[in-house]
Every structure is written in C-alpha cells, then in structure tokens.
Amino acid sequence: MLASTELLRAENGSAPAIFQFFQNIFSFRRTGNYILISLCFPFSIKLPWQISEKLFHCPFGEIGKNAAMETTEKRQRGRPRAFHGPSDAASVQSLDRALRILAIVADGSGLSLSEIAAQSGLPASTAYRMLTTLENHGVVEFDSTDQLWSIGVETYRMGAAFLRRRKLVDRARIVMQELMEKTGETANLGVAEDDCVVFVSQVETHQAIRAFFRPGTRSSFHASGIGKAVLAHLEPQRVGAVLRRTGLERFTEKTLSDVSAVARDLVTIKLRGWSVDDEERHPGMRCVAAAIFNEFGEPIGGVSVSGPTVRVTPERLAEIGPLVREAATEITRMIGGLPPPSSPSRAAEPGSLFEIGAARSP
C-alpha cells in the first residue's frame, strides 16, 4: 500500500479520480449486494466496511485532497471550473437581451413597451418579461401614469461604483468649481470611450442662459471639444481607426466632416494644448477643452468650459484656453497621471496626415 501511495503522489493529477473510483466501490457495496463488484474487487468484502474505508482513506484521501487543492490554485481565478470560453456564450442569451434592453432604456427619456420592443428587435412579450425582471432589481422603473419605462436608481449606484474606482470625478470637482468661477461658464468633465465621449460630471454657471449636459450624455469625437482634445494626443493610426469606425457625421454647418479639416485642427490643438468646439455640435454654443492623462501619459478624457457664443466670444478664447489647459493639467496631477510631452508628437505633424486619410464621412 505504501508503494502504491508513493506512486500516486508522483502522479497527483490522477489521484482524485482514483480516490473517487474506490470510494464509489465502497459506497455501492454498503448500500446493496452488487455481485459484479464483489467478483471484480474481492478485497471489498474481506474486511468490515469501517476498516476497509479507513485503510483506504488514509493514503488516498489525503492525496485526493492535496491534488484538488493544486487544481484549484491552477484554475484561473474569476471563472468557474466548467468554463470553456466563447462556446458558452449562447447559454447567456437572455442576459445579453436584458442588457440590450437596459441600454435602450438608458438612452431614452421614458419609452413605451412597443418602442423598446421595436428598438431591441424582440417580441413585446419577451421585452416585457425582461423589463419586469430588471424592475425587480431596481435598474429600470415603470411609470404607471404615463405607461413609460425609465432607468432605475440602481444603475446610478452601479455607475457611482465605477466612478469611485477611477476617483476622477471626486478629485476633479474642486478644479471644475474653480474653473467655472474663473470663466463664468459651465465646466464639464468627460471620459473617452471606444467610439465617443461620455460626460460624467458638470459644474453649472449661475448665468440664466447656460450649457447643460446631463451625466451619461454622449458626444462624437470629431464634434466635441473634449473629443478633439483626446484625438490630438493619439497616434495617427489610432485617430484614423477611430474616425473610420465612428464616421464624420455633420451636426451643424460648422461641423468638421472632412478628414483633412479634422487633421489640421488636431495639429493646432496639439500645439497650443486646448481645443475649440465652435458651434460644431450645437448651434449657438462654443466649447473650450483640454485633455486629461492617465499614469501612462494616455488621454483618458478631458475638462471643458462651454457657453453661448454671445459670451464665449472668439476674443475670449485666448483667455479661457490657458485656464482650461491648466485645469486639465491639475486634474491629471491629482489622479497620478503624466502630462503629455512638450514637443508635438507625430499625431500633430502635417506630414502624418496621410495616415489618417482613410477615414471618410458616411
């Protein structure tokens, strides 16, 4: 038995299976008269059950436990034992549908069941079951008066958890407050996603007429101050990939919908350190922005000042721009980020514009 034990210890990978096999034999013999087992394994009937299992468990049970522990340690953390990668994706189709519906509700300002079903491509009955399940968890809400579905308070808690992890919003708040007081205009904070900029915080001015972006509002890279500030600090290949993926939709007469115009604007932004959205997204609204960088010197978002063109005049841009740039530099420092190099990168060189040129407006 000792020799067998040492052999199994040298092959820990098979020990748990062998241990379980013999345990099953003892279990079957205890619960019934299995003739085949008795004939194949006569040792199982020569000793009382308690003695046989005790003798067997001492060497094999300990091996099985140790091997199982090693298997657990080798298993990738955060995944179940039975995980087999992408092939299991079909098993969570209902979750995929529910998240799709949640995104649709989040983008709307109160939607009817028929609107949600149409946008999701699901039958109304299926969409309703998904919505009621989401409602039970507090991530969507139903207004029985208007018969409309809206986003629930639990989604705010989840989003707040993400923002706590980044700590960007909390640390930027005081800088944004000072920026609003210095300029007299609304200060905004946005983070860069794969295909857009998402506004996550705002400090409003006290002016009667002012800019307003509710948290979660999305804006295109090429038609927003923060978006262009981020693009200006990316390599040309990445800029080209972004513009090809998102397109250059024209929102106003001043939207830069030509790739050459965007590229020239990025050169200027990179050189001076701040960008201008000159009524390119909303008529009558002008925005000045600068990029915020992470610990790797990569642009992750930006801070901006926005207001009506009657107050944010071309003459004031030279005053507001440096203030916004200083605010972005301060926020970068507060989150442990690295400021961009002082000299322009290849993304700002006119000779590199051809690397962006494959993008075209839709």
mmCIF file of C-alpha atoms in Angstrom:
data_model
loop_
_atom_site.group_PDB
_atom_site.id
_atom_site.type_symbol
_atom_site.label_atom_id
_atom_site.label_comp_id
_atom_site.label_asym_id
_atom_site.label_seq_id
_atom_site.Cartn_x
_atom_site.Cartn_y
_atom_site.Cartn_z
ATOM 1 C CA MET A 1 0.000 0.000 0.000
ATOM 2 C CA LEU A 2 2.857 2.368 0.828
ATOM 3 C CA ALA A 3 4.436 1.814 -2.583
ATOM 4 C CA SER A 4 1.102 2.475 -4.249
ATOM 5 C CA THR A 5 0.748 5.658 -2.244
ATOM 6 C CA GLU A 6 4.143 6.951 -3.334
ATOM 7 C CA LEU A 7 3.337 6.139 -6.954
ATOM 8 C CA LEU A 8 0.110 8.098 -6.753
ATOM 9 C CA ARG A 9 1.849 11.013 -5.093
ATOM 10 C CA ALA A 10 4.117 11.197 -8.137
ATOM 11 C CA GLU A 11 1.054 11.439 -10.350
ATOM 12 C CA ASN A 12 -1.159 13.818 -8.431
ATOM 13 C CA GLY A 13 -3.221 14.576 -11.488
ATOM 14 C CA SER A 14 -4.865 11.121 -11.447
ATOM 15 C CA ALA A 15 -5.129 10.720 -7.659
ATOM 16 C CA PRO A 16 -8.532 12.414 -7.240
ATOM 17 C CA ALA A 17 -10.118 10.213 -9.916
ATOM 18 C CA ILE A 18 -8.646 7.001 -8.432
ATOM 19 C CA PHE A 19 -9.744 8.032 -4.972
ATOM 20 C CA GLN A 20 -13.286 8.741 -6.149
ATOM 21 C CA PHE A 21 -13.403 5.416 -8.049
ATOM 22 C CA PHE A 22 -12.646 3.305 -4.990
ATOM 23 C CA GLN A 23 -14.873 5.405 -2.785
ATOM 24 C CA ASN A 24 -17.731 4.593 -5.156
ATOM 25 C CA ILE A 25 -16.969 0.884 -4.847
ATOM 26 C CA PHE A 26 -17.237 1.027 -1.054
ATOM 27 C CA SER A 27 -20.393 3.109 -1.308
ATOM 28 C CA PHE A 28 -22.071 0.633 -3.675
ATOM 29 C CA ARG A 29 -21.144 -2.351 -1.503
ATOM 30 C CA ARG A 30 -22.523 -0.661 1.579
ATOM 31 C CA THR A 31 -25.891 0.161 0.013
ATOM 32 C CA GLY A 32 -26.550 -3.116 -1.844
ATOM 33 C CA ASN A 33 -25.343 -6.553 -2.918
ATOM 34 C CA TYR A 34 -23.566 -5.815 -6.215
ATOM 35 C CA ILE A 35 -22.324 -9.183 -7.450
ATOM 36 C CA LEU A 36 -20.139 -7.775 -10.242
ATOM 37 C CA ILE A 37 -18.272 -5.515 -7.820
ATOM 38 C CA SER A 38 -17.804 -8.401 -5.400
ATOM 39 C CA LEU A 39 -16.304 -10.595 -8.125
ATOM 40 C CA CYS A 40 -14.006 -7.922 -9.577
ATOM 41 C CA PHE A 41 -12.935 -6.441 -6.249
ATOM 42 C CA PRO A 42 -12.996 -9.312 -3.692
ATOM 43 C CA PHE A 43 -10.997 -7.244 -1.192
ATOM 44 C CA SER A 44 -14.076 -5.103 -0.702
ATOM 45 C CA ILE A 45 -15.846 -7.903 1.238
ATOM 46 C CA LYS A 46 -12.957 -9.300 3.307
ATOM 47 C CA LEU A 47 -12.904 -6.508 5.896
ATOM 48 C CA PRO A 48 -15.662 -4.683 7.727
ATOM 49 C CA TRP A 49 -16.745 -1.525 5.953
ATOM 50 C CA GLN A 50 -15.344 0.869 8.537
ATOM 51 C CA ILE A 51 -11.879 -0.770 8.470
ATOM 52 C CA SER A 52 -11.720 -1.018 4.670
ATOM 53 C CA GLU A 53 -12.674 2.620 4.173
ATOM 54 C CA LYS A 54 -10.350 3.775 6.927
ATOM 55 C CA LEU A 55 -7.343 1.938 5.463
ATOM 56 C CA PHE A 56 -8.158 3.228 2.004
ATOM 57 C CA HIS A 57 -8.910 6.807 3.021
ATOM 58 C CA CYS A 58 -5.628 7.393 4.880
ATOM 59 C CA PRO A 59 -3.325 7.226 1.824
ATOM 60 C CA PHE A 60 -5.736 8.030 -0.990
ATOM 61 C CA GLY A 61 -7.960 10.604 0.669
ATOM 62 C CA GLU A 62 -5.072 12.851 1.596
ATOM 63 C CA ILE A 63 -3.680 12.606 -1.938
ATOM 64 C CA GLY A 64 -7.029 13.483 -3.403
ATOM 65 C CA LYS A 65 -7.375 16.490 -1.140
ATOM 66 C CA ASN A 66 -3.905 17.814 -1.939
ATOM 67 C CA ALA A 67 -4.334 17.291 -5.667
ATOM 68 C CA ALA A 68 -7.685 19.007 -5.599
ATOM 69 C CA MET A 69 -6.119 21.993 -3.851
ATOM 70 C CA GLU A 70 -3.446 22.223 -6.535
ATOM 71 C CA THR A 71 -6.100 22.028 -9.239
ATOM 72 C CA THR A 72 -7.996 24.870 -7.579
ATOM 73 C CA GLU A 73 -4.868 27.005 -7.424
ATOM 74 C CA LYS A 74 -4.092 26.415 -11.093
ATOM 75 C CA ARG A 75 -7.622 27.258 -12.190
ATOM 76 C CA GLN A 76 -7.903 30.807 -13.490
ATOM 77 C CA ARG A 77 -9.429 32.999 -10.829
ATOM 78 C CA GLY A 78 -12.793 34.582 -11.616
ATOM 79 C CA ARG A 79 -14.051 31.715 -13.798
ATOM 80 C CA PRO A 80 -15.949 28.569 -12.867
ATOM 81 C CA ARG A 81 -14.398 25.117 -13.253
ATOM 82 C CA ALA A 82 -16.612 24.295 -16.233
ATOM 83 C CA PHE A 83 -15.758 27.442 -18.208
ATOM 84 C CA HIS A 84 -14.846 26.661 -21.820
ATOM 85 C CA GLY A 85 -14.528 30.140 -23.286
ATOM 86 C CA PRO A 86 -16.632 31.630 -26.099
ATOM 87 C CA SER A 87 -18.503 28.397 -26.777
ATOM 88 C CA ASP A 88 -20.532 29.004 -23.617
ATOM 89 C CA ALA A 89 -21.734 32.412 -24.855
ATOM 90 C CA ALA A 90 -25.028 31.036 -26.179
ATOM 91 C CA SER A 91 -26.025 29.950 -22.682
ATOM 92 C CA VAL A 92 -26.461 33.588 -21.559
ATOM 93 C CA GLN A 93 -28.584 34.812 -24.450
ATOM 94 C CA SER A 94 -31.245 36.067 -22.043
ATOM 95 C CA LEU A 95 -28.651 38.133 -20.206
ATOM 96 C CA ASP A 96 -27.477 39.621 -23.491
ATOM 97 C CA ARG A 97 -31.041 40.583 -24.356
ATOM 98 C CA ALA A 98 -31.646 42.095 -20.924
ATOM 99 C CA LEU A 99 -28.512 44.230 -21.151
ATOM 100 C CA ARG A 100 -29.509 45.353 -24.639
ATOM 101 C CA ILE A 101 -32.900 46.463 -23.314
ATOM 102 C CA LEU A 102 -31.227 48.205 -20.376
ATOM 103 C CA ALA A 103 -29.027 50.208 -22.769
ATOM 104 C CA ILE A 104 -32.063 51.196 -24.846
ATOM 105 C CA VAL A 105 -33.959 52.402 -21.765
ATOM 106 C CA ALA A 106 -30.888 54.314 -20.564
ATOM 107 C CA ASP A 107 -30.612 56.191 -23.863
ATOM 108 C CA GLY A 108 -34.274 57.236 -23.802
ATOM 109 C CA SER A 109 -36.214 59.650 -21.652
ATOM 110 C CA GLY A 110 -39.104 57.350 -20.915
ATOM 111 C CA LEU A 111 -40.044 54.724 -23.511
ATOM 112 C CA SER A 112 -43.173 52.690 -24.098
ATOM 113 C CA LEU A 113 -43.102 48.901 -24.316
ATOM 114 C CA SER A 114 -43.701 48.999 -28.062
ATOM 115 C CA GLU A 115 -40.779 51.421 -28.572
ATOM 116 C CA ILE A 116 -38.437 49.221 -26.544
ATOM 117 C CA ALA A 117 -39.554 46.093 -28.386
ATOM 118 C CA ALA A 118 -39.057 47.769 -31.765
ATOM 119 C CA GLN A 119 -35.570 49.064 -30.929
ATOM 120 C CA SER A 120 -34.437 45.769 -29.422
ATOM 121 C CA GLY A 121 -35.919 43.610 -32.166
ATOM 122 C CA LEU A 122 -37.643 41.411 -29.581
ATOM 123 C CA PRO A 123 -41.307 40.424 -29.279
ATOM 124 C CA ALA A 124 -43.230 42.657 -26.898
ATOM 125 C CA SER A 125 -43.931 39.715 -24.577
ATOM 126 C CA THR A 126 -40.207 38.884 -24.314
ATOM 127 C CA ALA A 127 -39.258 42.527 -23.809
ATOM 128 C CA TYR A 128 -41.882 42.831 -21.069
ATOM 129 C CA ARG A 129 -40.522 39.819 -19.182
ATOM 130 C CA MET A 130 -37.038 41.289 -19.379
ATOM 131 C CA LEU A 131 -38.259 44.679 -18.172
ATOM 132 C CA THR A 132 -40.151 43.280 -15.196
ATOM 133 C CA THR A 133 -37.088 41.279 -14.157
ATOM 134 C CA LEU A 134 -34.922 44.390 -14.409
ATOM 135 C CA GLU A 135 -37.560 46.305 -12.466
ATOM 136 C CA ASN A 136 -37.367 43.747 -9.656
ATOM 137 C CA HIS A 137 -33.678 44.590 -9.340
ATOM 138 C CA GLY A 138 -34.289 48.350 -9.409
ATOM 139 C CA VAL A 139 -32.359 49.046 -12.619
ATOM 140 C CA VAL A 140 -35.470 50.175 -14.523
ATOM 141 C CA GLU A 141 -38.643 51.860 -13.328
ATOM 142 C CA PHE A 142 -42.196 51.895 -14.685
ATOM 143 C CA ASP A 143 -44.422 54.968 -14.553
ATOM 144 C CA SER A 144 -47.945 53.591 -14.380
ATOM 145 C CA THR A 145 -49.425 57.018 -15.173
ATOM 146 C CA ASP A 146 -47.570 57.593 -18.430
ATOM 147 C CA GLN A 147 -47.041 53.872 -19.106
ATOM 148 C CA LEU A 148 -43.356 54.527 -19.763
ATOM 149 C CA TRP A 149 -40.172 52.722 -18.747
ATOM 150 C CA SER A 150 -37.165 54.675 -17.456
ATOM 151 C CA ILE A 151 -33.772 53.918 -15.992
ATOM 152 C CA GLY A 152 -33.784 52.986 -12.286
ATOM 153 C CA VAL A 153 -31.859 54.239 -9.284
ATOM 154 C CA GLU A 154 -29.759 51.075 -9.007
ATOM 155 C CA THR A 155 -27.988 51.928 -12.243
ATOM 156 C CA TYR A 156 -26.827 55.148 -10.604
ATOM 157 C CA ARG A 157 -25.376 53.157 -7.728
ATOM 158 C CA MET A 158 -23.518 50.921 -10.170
ATOM 159 C CA GLY A 159 -22.219 53.884 -12.134
ATOM 160 C CA ALA A 160 -21.127 55.579 -8.934
ATOM 161 C CA ALA A 161 -19.144 52.462 -8.048
ATOM 162 C CA PHE A 162 -17.230 52.772 -11.324
ATOM 163 C CA LEU A 163 -16.552 56.443 -10.723
ATOM 164 C CA ARG A 164 -15.339 55.707 -7.188
ATOM 165 C CA ARG A 165 -12.863 53.254 -8.637
ATOM 166 C CA ARG A 166 -11.475 55.856 -11.011
ATOM 167 C CA LYS A 167 -11.769 58.657 -8.417
ATOM 168 C CA LEU A 168 -11.684 61.034 -11.359
ATOM 169 C CA VAL A 169 -14.977 62.771 -10.701
ATOM 170 C CA ASP A 170 -14.392 63.419 -6.994
ATOM 171 C CA ARG A 171 -10.887 64.745 -7.459
ATOM 172 C CA ALA A 172 -11.806 66.887 -10.459
ATOM 173 C CA ARG A 173 -14.787 68.518 -8.752
ATOM 174 C CA ILE A 174 -12.897 71.250 -6.905
ATOM 175 C CA VAL A 175 -10.862 72.113 -10.014
ATOM 176 C CA MET A 176 -14.037 72.336 -12.088
ATOM 177 C CA GLN A 177 -15.628 74.597 -9.471
ATOM 178 C CA GLU A 178 -12.662 76.967 -9.652
ATOM 179 C CA LEU A 179 -12.703 76.847 -13.453
ATOM 180 C CA MET A 180 -16.385 77.788 -13.522
ATOM 181 C CA GLU A 181 -15.763 80.720 -11.169
ATOM 182 C CA LYS A 182 -12.784 81.998 -13.205
ATOM 183 C CA THR A 183 -14.541 81.812 -16.570
ATOM 184 C CA GLY A 184 -18.149 82.374 -15.535
ATOM 185 C CA GLU A 185 -19.214 79.431 -17.712
ATOM 186 C CA THR A 186 -20.239 75.815 -17.134
ATOM 187 C CA ALA A 187 -17.386 73.352 -16.571
ATOM 188 C CA ASN A 188 -17.713 69.794 -17.865
ATOM 189 C CA LEU A 189 -15.851 66.540 -17.326
ATOM 190 C CA GLY A 190 -15.906 63.773 -19.945
ATOM 191 C CA VAL A 191 -14.267 60.368 -20.331
ATOM 192 C CA ALA A 192 -13.281 58.769 -23.618
ATOM 193 C CA GLU A 193 -14.939 55.519 -24.656
ATOM 194 C CA ASP A 194 -14.211 53.435 -27.758
ATOM 195 C CA ASP A 195 -16.422 55.465 -30.084
ATOM 196 C CA CYS A 196 -17.482 58.617 -28.223
ATOM 197 C CA VAL A 197 -17.029 60.902 -25.235
ATOM 198 C CA VAL A 198 -19.301 60.400 -22.209
ATOM 199 C CA PHE A 199 -19.969 63.374 -19.930
ATOM 200 C CA VAL A 200 -19.770 62.273 -16.296
ATOM 201 C CA SER A 201 -19.859 65.499 -14.283
ATOM 202 C CA GLN A 202 -20.720 69.181 -14.596
ATOM 203 C CA VAL A 203 -20.490 72.377 -12.550
ATOM 204 C CA GLU A 204 -23.097 74.792 -13.856
ATOM 205 C CA THR A 205 -22.667 78.525 -14.081
ATOM 206 C CA HIS A 206 -25.089 80.847 -12.356
ATOM 207 C CA GLN A 207 -25.953 82.547 -15.638
ATOM 208 C CA ALA A 208 -29.571 82.289 -16.763
ATOM 209 C CA ILE A 209 -28.551 81.014 -20.200
ATOM 210 C CA ARG A 210 -26.033 78.207 -19.844
ATOM 211 C CA ALA A 211 -24.883 74.920 -21.302
ATOM 212 C CA PHE A 212 -26.247 71.711 -19.800
ATOM 213 C CA PHE A 213 -25.192 68.089 -20.343
ATOM 214 C CA ARG A 214 -26.767 65.522 -18.095
ATOM 215 C CA PRO A 215 -24.410 62.761 -16.863
ATOM 216 C CA GLY A 216 -24.239 59.978 -19.406
ATOM 217 C CA THR A 217 -24.651 62.253 -22.431
ATOM 218 C CA ARG A 218 -22.557 61.034 -25.366
ATOM 219 C CA SER A 219 -20.841 63.139 -27.986
ATOM 220 C CA SER A 220 -18.846 62.292 -31.098
ATOM 221 C CA PHE A 221 -15.082 62.687 -31.010
ATOM 222 C CA HIS A 222 -14.881 64.932 -34.066
ATOM 223 C CA ALA A 223 -17.710 67.246 -32.951
ATOM 224 C CA SER A 224 -16.850 67.914 -29.308
ATOM 225 C CA GLY A 225 -14.129 69.900 -27.581
ATOM 226 C CA ILE A 226 -13.093 67.043 -25.283
ATOM 227 C CA GLY A 227 -13.238 64.530 -28.124
ATOM 228 C CA LYS A 228 -10.912 66.554 -30.338
ATOM 229 C CA ALA A 229 -8.564 67.213 -27.402
ATOM 230 C CA VAL A 230 -8.279 63.450 -26.897
ATOM 231 C CA LEU A 231 -7.744 62.713 -30.597
ATOM 232 C CA ALA A 232 -4.974 65.311 -30.799
ATOM 233 C CA HIS A 233 -2.857 63.262 -28.400
ATOM 234 C CA LEU A 234 -3.314 59.893 -30.106
ATOM 235 C CA GLU A 235 -1.086 58.351 -32.733
ATOM 236 C CA PRO A 236 -2.265 58.941 -36.342
ATOM 237 C CA GLN A 237 -3.075 55.262 -36.829
ATOM 238 C CA ARG A 238 -5.411 55.295 -33.844
ATOM 239 C CA VAL A 239 -7.029 58.535 -34.960
ATOM 240 C CA GLY A 240 -7.663 57.047 -38.381
ATOM 241 C CA ALA A 241 -9.140 53.901 -36.837
ATOM 242 C CA VAL A 242 -11.464 55.943 -34.632
ATOM 243 C CA LEU A 243 -12.683 58.134 -37.475
ATOM 244 C CA ARG A 244 -13.240 55.158 -39.759
ATOM 245 C CA ARG A 245 -15.263 53.431 -37.052
ATOM 246 C CA THR A 246 -17.359 56.405 -35.973
ATOM 247 C CA GLY A 247 -17.628 58.362 -39.204
ATOM 248 C CA LEU A 248 -17.766 62.142 -39.548
ATOM 249 C CA GLU A 249 -21.430 62.953 -39.152
ATOM 250 C CA ARG A 250 -22.386 66.552 -39.865
ATOM 251 C CA PHE A 251 -24.426 68.038 -36.999
ATOM 252 C CA THR A 252 -24.281 71.723 -37.955
ATOM 253 C CA GLU A 253 -22.948 73.826 -40.797
ATOM 254 C CA LYS A 254 -19.683 74.186 -38.861
ATOM 255 C CA THR A 255 -19.102 70.508 -38.136
ATOM 256 C CA LEU A 256 -15.721 69.328 -39.432
ATOM 257 C CA SER A 257 -16.938 66.490 -41.638
ATOM 258 C CA ASP A 258 -13.860 66.368 -43.863
ATOM 259 C CA VAL A 259 -10.928 64.287 -42.628
ATOM 260 C CA SER A 260 -8.350 66.824 -43.794
ATOM 261 C CA ALA A 261 -10.079 69.597 -41.845
ATOM 262 C CA VAL A 262 -10.151 67.414 -38.726
ATOM 263 C CA ALA A 263 -6.474 66.552 -39.119
ATOM 264 C CA ARG A 264 -5.460 70.214 -39.496
ATOM 265 C CA ASP A 265 -7.476 71.107 -36.407
ATOM 266 C CA LEU A 266 -5.740 68.367 -34.403
ATOM 267 C CA VAL A 267 -2.354 69.866 -35.328
ATOM 268 C CA THR A 268 -3.399 73.218 -33.866
ATOM 269 C CA ILE A 269 -4.892 71.617 -30.759
ATOM 270 C CA LYS A 270 -1.735 69.625 -30.083
ATOM 271 C CA LEU A 271 0.488 72.696 -30.409
ATOM 272 C CA ARG A 272 -1.458 75.022 -28.103
ATOM 273 C CA GLY A 273 -2.819 72.394 -25.657
ATOM 274 C CA TRP A 274 -6.537 73.122 -25.924
ATOM 275 C CA SER A 275 -9.347 72.660 -28.448
ATOM 276 C CA VAL A 276 -12.399 74.645 -29.572
ATOM 277 C CA ASP A 277 -15.812 73.307 -30.498
ATOM 278 C CA ASP A 278 -17.051 76.293 -32.468
ATOM 279 C CA GLU A 279 -20.782 75.505 -32.848
ATOM 280 C CA GLU A 280 -19.778 72.154 -34.340
ATOM 281 C CA ARG A 281 -22.247 70.132 -32.288
ATOM 282 C CA HIS A 282 -24.896 72.626 -31.186
ATOM 283 C CA PRO A 283 -25.616 75.946 -32.941
ATOM 284 C CA GLY A 284 -25.021 78.952 -30.719
ATOM 285 C CA MET A 285 -22.778 77.011 -28.320
ATOM 286 C CA ARG A 286 -18.995 77.258 -28.087
ATOM 287 C CA CYS A 287 -16.730 74.971 -26.027
ATOM 288 C CA VAL A 288 -13.047 75.068 -24.995
ATOM 289 C CA ALA A 289 -11.448 71.805 -23.783
ATOM 290 C CA ALA A 290 -8.162 70.148 -22.810
ATOM 291 C CA ALA A 291 -7.211 66.519 -22.353
ATOM 292 C CA ILE A 292 -6.627 64.638 -19.067
ATOM 293 C CA PHE A 293 -3.984 61.899 -18.985
ATOM 294 C CA ASN A 294 -3.518 58.681 -17.011
ATOM 295 C CA GLU A 295 -0.340 57.327 -15.412
ATOM 296 C CA PHE A 296 0.887 56.138 -18.811
ATOM 297 C CA GLY A 297 0.540 59.546 -20.443
ATOM 298 C CA GLU A 298 -2.517 58.405 -22.429
ATOM 299 C CA PRO A 299 -5.527 60.726 -22.874
ATOM 300 C CA ILE A 300 -8.496 59.278 -20.988
ATOM 301 C CA GLY A 301 -10.883 62.228 -21.209
ATOM 302 C CA GLY A 302 -10.912 65.937 -20.671
ATOM 303 C CA VAL A 303 -12.295 69.011 -18.976
ATOM 304 C CA SER A 304 -14.081 71.788 -20.830
ATOM 305 C CA VAL A 305 -15.855 75.111 -20.484
ATOM 306 C CA SER A 306 -18.969 75.676 -22.571
ATOM 307 C CA GLY A 307 -21.376 78.529 -23.024
ATOM 308 C CA PRO A 308 -23.357 80.544 -25.544
ATOM 309 C CA THR A 309 -21.409 82.201 -28.324
ATOM 310 C CA VAL A 310 -22.561 85.636 -27.175
ATOM 311 C CA ARG A 311 -20.430 85.201 -24.038
ATOM 312 C CA VAL A 312 -17.748 82.749 -25.187
ATOM 313 C CA THR A 313 -16.624 85.019 -27.990
ATOM 314 C CA PRO A 314 -13.597 84.469 -30.275
ATOM 315 C CA GLU A 315 -11.837 87.265 -28.369
ATOM 316 C CA ARG A 316 -12.242 85.388 -25.060
ATOM 317 C CA LEU A 317 -10.812 82.111 -26.370
ATOM 318 C CA ALA A 318 -7.237 83.260 -25.755
ATOM 319 C CA GLU A 319 -8.211 83.923 -22.127
ATOM 320 C CA ILE A 320 -10.257 80.776 -21.495
ATOM 321 C CA GLY A 321 -7.995 78.306 -23.335
ATOM 322 C CA PRO A 322 -4.970 78.530 -20.980
ATOM 323 C CA LEU A 323 -7.280 78.328 -17.939
ATOM 324 C CA VAL A 324 -8.823 75.104 -19.237
ATOM 325 C CA ARG A 325 -5.396 73.696 -20.058
ATOM 326 C CA GLU A 326 -4.164 74.457 -16.538
ATOM 327 C CA ALA A 327 -7.268 72.810 -15.060
ATOM 328 C CA ALA A 328 -6.660 69.664 -17.117
ATOM 329 C CA THR A 329 -3.024 69.598 -16.016
ATOM 330 C CA GLU A 330 -4.073 69.896 -12.368
ATOM 331 C CA ILE A 331 -6.622 67.065 -12.661
ATOM 332 C CA THR A 332 -4.006 64.921 -14.382
ATOM 333 C CA ARG A 333 -1.675 65.510 -11.454
ATOM 334 C CA MET A 334 -4.377 64.759 -8.880
ATOM 335 C CA ILE A 335 -5.145 61.337 -10.345
ATOM 336 C CA GLY A 336 -1.472 60.420 -10.668
ATOM 337 C CA GLY A 337 -1.321 60.963 -14.416
ATOM 338 C CA LEU A 338 1.569 62.067 -16.571
ATOM 339 C CA PRO A 339 1.311 65.240 -18.668
ATOM 340 C CA PRO A 340 1.979 64.957 -22.410
ATOM 341 C CA PRO A 341 5.472 65.685 -23.756
ATOM 342 C CA SER A 342 6.135 69.327 -24.503
ATOM 343 C CA SER A 343 7.034 68.692 -28.144
ATOM 344 C CA PRO A 344 4.291 67.701 -30.583
ATOM 345 C CA SER A 345 4.045 64.025 -31.432
ATOM 346 C CA ARG A 346 3.603 62.500 -34.887
ATOM 347 C CA ALA A 347 -0.145 62.970 -34.488
ATOM 348 C CA ALA A 348 0.471 66.714 -34.798
ATOM 349 C CA GLU A 349 2.846 66.672 -37.733
ATOM 350 C CA PRO A 350 1.307 67.817 -41.022
ATOM 351 C CA GLY A 351 3.313 65.119 -42.818
ATOM 352 C CA SER A 352 1.468 62.420 -40.894
ATOM 353 C CA LEU A 353 -1.982 63.472 -42.048
ATOM 354 C CA PHE A 354 -1.995 60.849 -44.809
ATOM 355 C CA GLU A 355 -2.074 58.169 -42.089
ATOM 356 C CA ILE A 356 -5.485 59.441 -41.019
ATOM 357 C CA GLY A 357 -6.759 59.939 -44.549
ATOM 358 C CA ALA A 358 -8.553 56.620 -44.980
ATOM 359 C CA ALA A 359 -11.461 57.874 -42.867
ATOM 360 C CA ARG A 360 -14.452 59.202 -44.742
ATOM 361 C CA SER A 361 -17.719 60.762 -43.691
ATOM 362 C CA PRO A 362 -20.738 58.439 -44.065
#
